[in-house]
Amino acid sequence: MSYQVLARKYRPQRFEDVVSQEHITRALANAVTSGRLAHAILLSGPRGTGKTTIARILAKCVNCESGPGATPCNECRSCQDITSGHAADVFEIDGASNNKVENIREIRDNAHYMPAYSPFKIYIIDEVHMLSDSAFNALLKILEEPPAHVKFFFATTDPNKIPITILSRCQRHDCRRVPLDAIIRHMAMLCEKEGIDISPEALTMIGREAEGGIRDALSLLDLMITSADGPISADRVADVLGGLDRQSLFDMSAAVFAQNAGKIIEIIDRLYDRGQNMAKLFAEFLAHFRNLLVVKIGGTPDVLSDVSEFEINALRDQVKNISSTHINQILDILFKEDYTIRQSSRPKLAMEMAFIRAIQLPPAVSIDALIEKIDTLQKGFGQTDSDNASPPTSQDTDPVTRTPDPTPSDENPATKATTPGRPDYPAPSFEKQLDSHEINEALTPSGGGVDPGGRPVHVKEPGESLAASWEKILKNLSGENQALSACFSDSHLIETGKNHLKVQFSTNQFNISYAGRDTSRALIQKACSLYFGNDIQVALAGTVTASASGTNRNQQARLLEKETLGHPLVEAALKVFNGKIVEIKILQEA
């Protein structure tokens, strides 16, 4: 007996034998048993996924002598004739070679004759999208109102080329690509029946080369069986098919994570000498790094690209100490080079340069790690301030401990750097502030730590600006008189002294009139006195002119920019990100 290839020898004869198309076989089986089978059925999908096979099984189901039923007997005359391809009432037509209008007219004319010995006359047209426009037009009428004894089963790999008038007359079922694990299990079962010794890695490589097609996988398996004189290994498959062994993918990703340029060049050179197509090879590398990223972020195995079950643990182990951000950065660089490699006249060199650029990336630091580093730096600067601060004197026995005055901001930088007991990086405020001599003089309390009413006195924190203190005063004032606090929110301090403050309003005349009342003045003076711990007299000035206001804002903006550039957190961020300051924007206070 002549040799039959595996795809023909083990072609499914029942719906239960079809691999990974249960959504179609279940629907068609139910349609047959319930008597609701459509007169025109379109099966679409990639090559080798079982379209024509399903059409043949469906033809046996409706024409079986013991049927119609969901499972053909495969023993009657009709079933055996369909299996052998000699059935008088089932016509298999290749649409690519019978695409003329004359061929369809012949089908249309013969369809009116009754079947020879079967319940139905069935036309199976493969690659139906190859028919000409005239042929489709000739098919329209009989497809819309066919004789009761006629069924049309169409198969196509490109349903988009079929006219909508034909599609609307058919019941469509889409075949899916067969998952890699299903292909491997099916091939392993057939190898066991045939007594073929083949490794799981070899089956995985064959299944991956099939790209979701059972027929392609069995054709490649036939090739390996005939070319091997013993057990079939992954190396043998790689030599015969030119496929990429999985170990090379893991070796490449390990070299990239280790930033080993020499190993990367060696792997690419070895695969190039083996005859690998560079564009296809690079696509495999992209898919591998994508799988690594999916595993790292906790994706389910179902969304992995062509990965067998025994490879998932290897993927997890490789990215155990690699951040998802770093993998994503590598993928971003490689993806940008994909088009260049596919179009380059020197794809091997282009691929080498792409991976060299990928390993030059510094390992990415996660956001949590950055926040932790900045917090550590901030705590370090704060600890330096507290360690170098002057100890409290014996008279500071009040509930609130007083702190020494901050060093004036206009002090000579050189002197500041060499002064013993001072931190290297003082923590300046980001608030708007006036001259530091005036601030210290105005904020130095002269009384005790408790006001006459028995309430604790607020003591200014080191580095706190006058603008920040004024904001806190107004916040406290809002508890007693919210309207007055809102009125003073339009003001700022322009003059300070030991026992007095001078306030100027921006442009609103109503606010200065309201604040000038005796009751309003008493309330603001009380709030300032409670805050600073001594009696404060508050004087009100008129509204500021536009030019003066602009000058004052410019001075404050320059001061804020100077503080920002020297702030330790800014310096730490520049160092961590290896960046530079491009622009400083002053945010307007609410």
Coordinates of C-alpha atoms in Angstrom, one line a residue, residues 23-420:
H23 CA -17.4 26.6 18.8
I24 CA -18.1 25.6 15.2
T25 CA -18.6 21.9 15.5
R26 CA -21.0 22.3 18.4
A27 CA -23.1 24.8 16.5
L28 CA -23.3 22.7 13.4
A29 CA -24.0 19.5 15.3
N30 CA -26.9 21.2 17.1
A31 CA -28.2 22.5 13.7
V32 CA -28.2 19.0 12.2
T33 CA -30.0 17.3 15.1
S34 CA -32.6 20.1 15.4
G35 CA -33.2 20.2 11.6
R36 CA -32.2 23.9 11.4
L37 CA -29.1 23.5 9.1
A38 CA -28.8 26.5 6.8
H39 CA -28.7 25.9 3.0
A40 CA -25.5 28.0 2.6
I41 CA -22.6 27.9 5.1
L42 CA -19.4 29.8 4.9
L43 CA -16.3 28.5 6.8
S44 CA -13.5 31.0 7.0
G45 CA -10.2 31.1 8.8
P46 CA -6.4 30.6 8.4
R47 CA -5.0 27.8 6.3
G48 CA -4.8 24.3 7.9
T49 CA -7.4 25.0 10.6
G50 CA -10.0 22.4 9.4
K51 CA -12.4 24.3 7.1
T52 CA -12.7 21.7 4.4
T53 CA -12.6 18.9 6.9
I54 CA -15.6 20.4 8.8
A55 CA -17.5 20.7 5.5
R56 CA -16.9 17.0 4.7
I57 CA -18.0 15.9 8.1
L58 CA -21.1 18.0 7.8
A59 CA -21.8 16.5 4.4
K60 CA -21.6 13.0 6.0
C61 CA -23.8 14.1 8.9
V62 CA -26.7 15.1 6.6
N63 CA -26.3 12.3 4.0
C64 CA -25.6 9.4 6.4
E65 CA -28.0 6.5 6.0
S66 CA -28.5 6.3 9.8
G67 CA -28.9 10.1 10.1
P68 CA -29.2 12.9 9.8
G69 CA -27.3 13.2 13.1
A70 CA -24.5 14.9 14.9
T71 CA -22.2 11.9 14.4
P72 CA -21.9 10.0 11.1
C73 CA -21.6 6.2 11.1
N74 CA -18.7 6.2 8.7
E75 CA -19.8 2.7 7.6
C76 CA -22.6 3.3 5.1
R77 CA -22.1 3.8 1.4
S78 CA -22.6 7.6 1.6
C79 CA -20.1 8.1 4.4
Q80 CA -17.5 5.9 2.8
D81 CA -17.9 7.6 -0.6
I82 CA -17.5 11.0 1.0
T83 CA -14.4 9.9 2.9
S84 CA -12.8 8.5 -0.3
G85 CA -13.9 11.5 -2.4
H86 CA -16.1 9.5 -4.8
A87 CA -19.6 10.5 -3.7
A88 CA -22.0 11.0 -6.5
D89 CA -24.0 13.6 -4.6
V90 CA -21.1 15.6 -3.0
F91 CA -19.1 17.8 -5.3
E92 CA -15.8 19.3 -4.1
I93 CA -14.8 22.2 -6.3
D94 CA -11.7 24.3 -6.2
G95 CA -12.7 27.9 -6.6
A96 CA -9.2 29.0 -7.7
S97 CA -9.3 26.8 -10.8
N98 CA -13.0 26.9 -11.5
N99 CA -13.6 30.6 -11.1
K100 CA -15.2 31.4 -14.4
V101 CA -18.9 32.2 -14.9
E102 CA -19.3 29.1 -17.1
N103 CA -18.3 26.9 -14.2
I104 CA -20.9 28.4 -11.9
R105 CA -23.6 28.3 -14.6
E106 CA -22.9 24.5 -14.9
I107 CA -23.3 24.2 -11.1
R108 CA -26.5 26.2 -11.2
D109 CA -28.0 24.1 -14.0
N110 CA -27.1 20.7 -12.5
A111 CA -28.3 21.7 -9.0
H112 CA -32.0 21.4 -10.1
Y113 CA -31.6 17.6 -10.6
M114 CA -32.3 15.4 -7.7
P115 CA -29.5 13.6 -5.9
A116 CA -28.6 10.0 -7.0
Y117 CA -29.1 8.1 -3.7
S118 CA -28.5 10.7 -0.9
P119 CA -31.0 13.0 0.8
F120 CA -29.1 16.1 -0.3
K121 CA -26.9 17.2 -3.2
I122 CA -24.0 19.1 -1.6
Y123 CA -21.5 21.5 -3.3
I124 CA -18.3 22.2 -1.3
I125 CA -16.4 25.1 -3.0
D126 CA -13.0 25.7 -1.5
E127 CA -11.3 29.1 -1.8
V128 CA -14.6 30.6 -2.9
H129 CA -13.2 34.1 -2.7
M130 CA -11.2 33.3 -5.9
L131 CA -14.4 33.4 -8.0
S132 CA -14.7 36.2 -10.5
D133 CA -17.4 38.9 -10.1
S134 CA -19.4 37.4 -13.0
A135 CA -19.3 34.0 -11.3
F136 CA -20.5 35.5 -8.0
N137 CA -23.3 37.2 -9.9
A138 CA -24.3 33.9 -11.5
L139 CA -24.4 32.3 -8.1
L140 CA -26.6 34.9 -6.5
K141 CA -30.0 33.6 -7.6
I142 CA -29.6 30.0 -6.7
L143 CA -27.9 30.9 -3.5
E144 CA -30.9 33.0 -2.4
E145 CA -33.6 30.4 -3.4
P146 CA -32.0 27.0 -3.8
P147 CA -33.9 23.8 -4.3
A148 CA -34.8 22.0 -1.1
H149 CA -32.4 19.2 -1.9
V150 CA -29.3 21.4 -2.4
K151 CA -26.7 22.6 0.2
F152 CA -23.8 24.9 -0.4
F153 CA -20.7 24.7 1.9
F154 CA -18.1 27.4 1.2
A155 CA -14.5 27.6 2.6
T156 CA -12.2 30.6 2.3
T157 CA -9.1 32.1 3.8
D158 CA -10.1 35.6 2.8
P159 CA -13.7 36.4 3.4
N160 CA -13.2 40.1 2.8
K161 CA -12.9 39.4 -0.9
I162 CA -16.4 37.9 -1.1
P163 CA -19.1 40.3 -2.2
I164 CA -21.5 41.4 0.6
T165 CA -24.4 40.1 -1.5
I166 CA -23.0 36.6 -1.1
L167 CA -22.0 37.0 2.6
S168 CA -25.6 38.1 3.4
R169 CA -27.0 34.8 2.0
C170 CA -24.6 32.6 4.0
Q171 CA -24.3 31.5 7.6
R172 CA -20.7 32.3 8.6
H173 CA -18.5 30.4 10.9
D174 CA -14.9 31.6 11.6
C175 CA -12.2 29.0 12.4
R176 CA -9.5 30.1 14.8
R177 CA -5.8 29.5 14.8
V178 CA -5.1 26.3 16.8
P179 CA -3.2 27.1 20.1
L180 CA 0.3 25.8 20.4
D181 CA -0.4 23.5 23.3
A182 CA -3.3 21.8 21.3
I183 CA -1.0 21.3 18.3
I184 CA 1.7 19.8 20.5
R185 CA -0.8 17.4 22.2
H186 CA -2.2 16.3 18.8
M187 CA 1.2 15.6 17.4
A188 CA 2.3 13.8 20.5
M189 CA -0.7 11.5 20.2
L190 CA 0.0 10.8 16.6
C191 CA 3.7 10.1 17.3
E192 CA 2.7 7.6 20.0
K193 CA 0.4 5.8 17.5
E194 CA 3.2 5.8 14.9
G195 CA 5.9 4.8 17.4
I196 CA 8.0 7.9 16.8
D197 CA 10.5 9.0 19.4
I198 CA 10.5 12.8 19.6
S199 CA 11.4 15.2 22.4
P200 CA 8.8 17.8 23.7
E201 CA 11.2 20.6 22.7
A202 CA 11.2 19.3 19.1
L203 CA 7.4 19.2 19.1
T204 CA 7.3 22.7 20.4
M205 CA 9.5 24.0 17.6
I206 CA 7.5 22.2 15.0
G207 CA 4.2 23.5 16.4
R208 CA 5.6 27.1 16.5
E209 CA 6.6 26.8 12.9
A210 CA 3.1 25.8 11.9
E211 CA 1.7 29.1 13.1
G212 CA -1.6 27.8 14.3
G213 CA -2.3 25.3 11.4
I214 CA -2.7 21.6 12.1
R215 CA -2.1 20.6 8.5
D216 CA 1.2 22.6 8.4
A217 CA 2.3 21.0 11.7
L218 CA 1.6 17.5 10.4
S219 CA 3.4 18.2 7.2
L220 CA 6.5 19.4 9.1
L221 CA 6.3 16.4 11.4
D222 CA 6.3 14.1 8.3
L223 CA 9.4 15.9 7.1
M224 CA 11.2 15.3 10.4
I225 CA 10.2 11.7 10.5
T226 CA 11.6 11.0 7.0
S227 CA 14.8 13.0 7.6
A228 CA 15.7 11.5 11.0
D229 CA 17.2 8.0 11.4
G230 CA 16.6 7.9 15.2
P231 CA 15.0 10.0 18.0
I232 CA 14.1 13.5 16.8
S233 CA 15.7 16.2 19.0
A234 CA 15.3 19.9 19.0
D235 CA 18.7 20.4 17.4
R236 CA 17.7 18.1 14.6
V237 CA 14.5 20.2 14.0
A238 CA 16.5 23.4 14.1
D239 CA 19.0 22.0 11.5
V240 CA 16.3 20.7 9.1
L241 CA 13.7 23.5 9.5
G242 CA 16.0 26.3 10.2
G243 CA 13.8 27.1 13.2
L244 CA 15.0 29.0 16.3
D245 CA 15.5 26.8 19.3
R246 CA 14.1 28.2 22.5
Q247 CA 17.4 28.1 24.4
S248 CA 18.8 30.8 22.0
L249 CA 16.0 33.1 22.9
F250 CA 16.7 32.7 26.7
D251 CA 20.4 33.1 26.0
M252 CA 19.8 36.3 24.2
S253 CA 17.5 37.8 26.9
A254 CA 20.0 36.8 29.6
A255 CA 22.8 38.5 27.7
V256 CA 20.7 41.7 27.3
F257 CA 19.9 41.8 31.0
A258 CA 23.5 41.2 31.9
Q259 CA 24.6 43.9 29.3
N260 CA 27.0 41.4 27.7
A261 CA 27.6 42.8 24.3
G262 CA 30.1 40.0 23.3
K263 CA 27.5 37.3 24.1
I264 CA 24.9 39.1 22.0
I265 CA 27.2 39.3 19.0
E266 CA 28.1 35.6 19.4
I267 CA 24.4 34.5 19.5
I268 CA 23.4 36.5 16.4
D269 CA 26.5 35.3 14.5
R270 CA 25.7 31.6 15.3
L271 CA 22.1 32.0 14.2
Y272 CA 23.1 33.8 11.1
D273 CA 25.5 31.0 10.1
R274 CA 22.7 28.5 10.6
G275 CA 20.7 30.3 7.8
Q276 CA 18.2 32.1 9.9
N277 CA 16.2 34.9 8.3
M278 CA 17.2 38.0 10.2
A279 CA 13.7 39.7 10.0
K280 CA 12.0 36.5 11.2
L281 CA 14.6 36.0 13.9
F282 CA 14.2 39.6 15.2
A283 CA 10.4 39.0 15.3
E284 CA 11.0 36.0 17.5
F285 CA 13.2 38.1 19.8
L286 CA 10.4 40.7 20.0
A287 CA 7.8 38.0 20.9
H288 CA 10.2 36.6 23.5
F289 CA 10.7 39.9 25.3
R290 CA 7.0 40.6 25.1
N291 CA 6.4 37.2 26.8
L292 CA 8.9 38.2 29.5
L293 CA 7.1 41.5 30.1
V294 CA 3.7 39.7 30.3
V295 CA 5.0 37.2 32.8
K296 CA 6.6 40.0 34.9
I297 CA 3.4 42.1 35.1
G298 CA 1.4 39.0 36.1
G299 CA -0.3 38.2 32.9
T300 CA -2.1 34.8 32.5
P301 CA -0.5 32.1 30.4
D302 CA -3.4 32.4 27.9
V303 CA -2.1 35.7 26.6
L304 CA 1.5 34.5 26.1
S305 CA 2.6 34.2 22.5
D306 CA 3.4 30.6 21.4
V307 CA 4.7 29.5 24.8
S308 CA 4.3 25.9 26.0
E309 CA 3.5 25.0 29.5
F310 CA 7.1 23.9 30.5
E311 CA 8.5 27.3 29.4
I312 CA 6.4 29.5 31.6
N313 CA 8.5 28.7 34.7
A314 CA 11.7 29.5 32.8
L315 CA 10.3 32.9 31.8
R316 CA 9.4 33.6 35.5
D317 CA 12.9 32.7 36.7
Q318 CA 14.6 34.9 34.2
V319 CA 12.7 38.1 35.1
K320 CA 12.6 37.5 38.8
N321 CA 15.1 40.3 39.5
I322 CA 14.3 42.5 36.5
S323 CA 11.8 45.3 36.7
S324 CA 8.9 45.5 34.2
T325 CA 10.0 49.1 33.4
H326 CA 13.4 48.0 32.2
I327 CA 11.9 45.2 30.0
N328 CA 9.5 47.8 28.6
Q329 CA 12.3 50.1 27.7
I330 CA 14.2 47.3 25.9
L331 CA 11.1 46.4 24.0
D332 CA 10.6 50.0 23.0
I333 CA 14.1 50.3 21.5
L334 CA 13.8 46.9 19.7
F335 CA 10.3 47.7 18.3
K336 CA 11.6 51.0 16.9
E337 CA 14.3 49.1 15.0
D338 CA 12.0 46.4 13.6
Y339 CA 11.2 48.3 10.4
T340 CA 14.9 49.2 9.9
I341 CA 16.0 45.5 10.2
R342 CA 13.3 44.3 7.8
Q343 CA 14.3 47.0 5.2
S344 CA 18.0 47.0 5.7
S345 CA 20.5 45.6 3.1
R346 CA 22.6 44.6 6.1
P347 CA 20.0 43.1 8.6
K348 CA 22.6 41.3 10.7
L349 CA 24.5 44.5 11.4
A350 CA 21.3 46.4 12.0
M351 CA 20.2 43.8 14.6
E352 CA 23.5 43.9 16.4
M353 CA 23.3 47.6 16.7
A354 CA 19.8 47.5 17.9
F355 CA 20.7 45.1 20.8
I356 CA 23.8 47.2 21.6
R357 CA 21.6 50.2 22.0
A358 CA 19.2 48.2 24.2
I359 CA 22.0 47.2 26.6
Q360 CA 23.3 50.7 27.0
L361 CA 20.1 51.6 28.9
P362 CA 20.8 52.0 32.6
P363 CA 18.6 49.6 34.7
A364 CA 15.3 51.4 35.3
V365 CA 14.5 52.3 38.9
S366 CA 10.9 51.8 40.0
I367 CA 8.8 54.8 41.2
D368 CA 8.6 53.2 44.7
A369 CA 12.4 53.0 44.8
L370 CA 12.8 56.6 43.7
I371 CA 10.3 57.8 46.4
E372 CA 12.2 55.8 49.0
K373 CA 15.5 57.3 47.9
I374 CA 14.2 60.8 48.0
D375 CA 12.6 60.2 51.4
T376 CA 15.9 58.9 52.7
L377 CA 17.7 62.0 51.4
Q378 CA 15.1 64.3 52.9
K379 CA 15.3 62.6 56.3
G380 CA 19.1 62.8 56.1
F381 CA 19.0 66.6 55.5
G382 CA 16.4 67.0 58.3
Q383 CA 18.6 64.9 60.7
T384 CA 21.6 67.1 59.9
D385 CA 19.6 70.2 60.8
S386 CA 18.5 68.8 64.1
D387 CA 21.9 67.5 65.0
N388 CA 23.6 70.8 64.3
A389 CA 21.0 72.9 66.0
S390 CA 21.9 74.7 69.3
P391 CA 20.8 73.0 72.4
P392 CA 18.0 74.6 74.4
T393 CA 18.9 77.0 77.1
S394 CA 17.9 76.6 80.7
Q395 CA 15.2 79.3 80.5
D396 CA 13.4 77.4 77.8
T397 CA 11.1 75.5 80.2
D398 CA 7.9 76.6 78.5
P399 CA 5.6 74.1 76.6
V400 CA 7.0 75.3 73.3
T401 CA 10.7 75.1 72.7
R402 CA 12.3 78.0 70.8
T403 CA 14.6 77.5 67.9
P404 CA 17.5 79.7 66.8
D405 CA 17.1 82.2 64.0
P406 CA 17.9 80.9 60.5
T407 CA 20.9 82.2 58.8
P408 CA 20.1 85.1 56.5
S409 CA 19.6 84.1 52.9
D410 CA 21.9 86.8 51.5
E411 CA 24.9 85.5 53.5
N412 CA 28.1 84.9 51.6
P413 CA 28.0 81.3 50.1
A414 CA 31.6 80.7 50.9
T415 CA 31.1 81.7 54.5
K416 CA 28.0 79.5 54.8
A417 CA 29.9 76.5 53.5
T418 CA 32.8 76.8 56.0
T419 CA 30.8 77.8 59.1
P420 CA 31.1 75.0 61.6

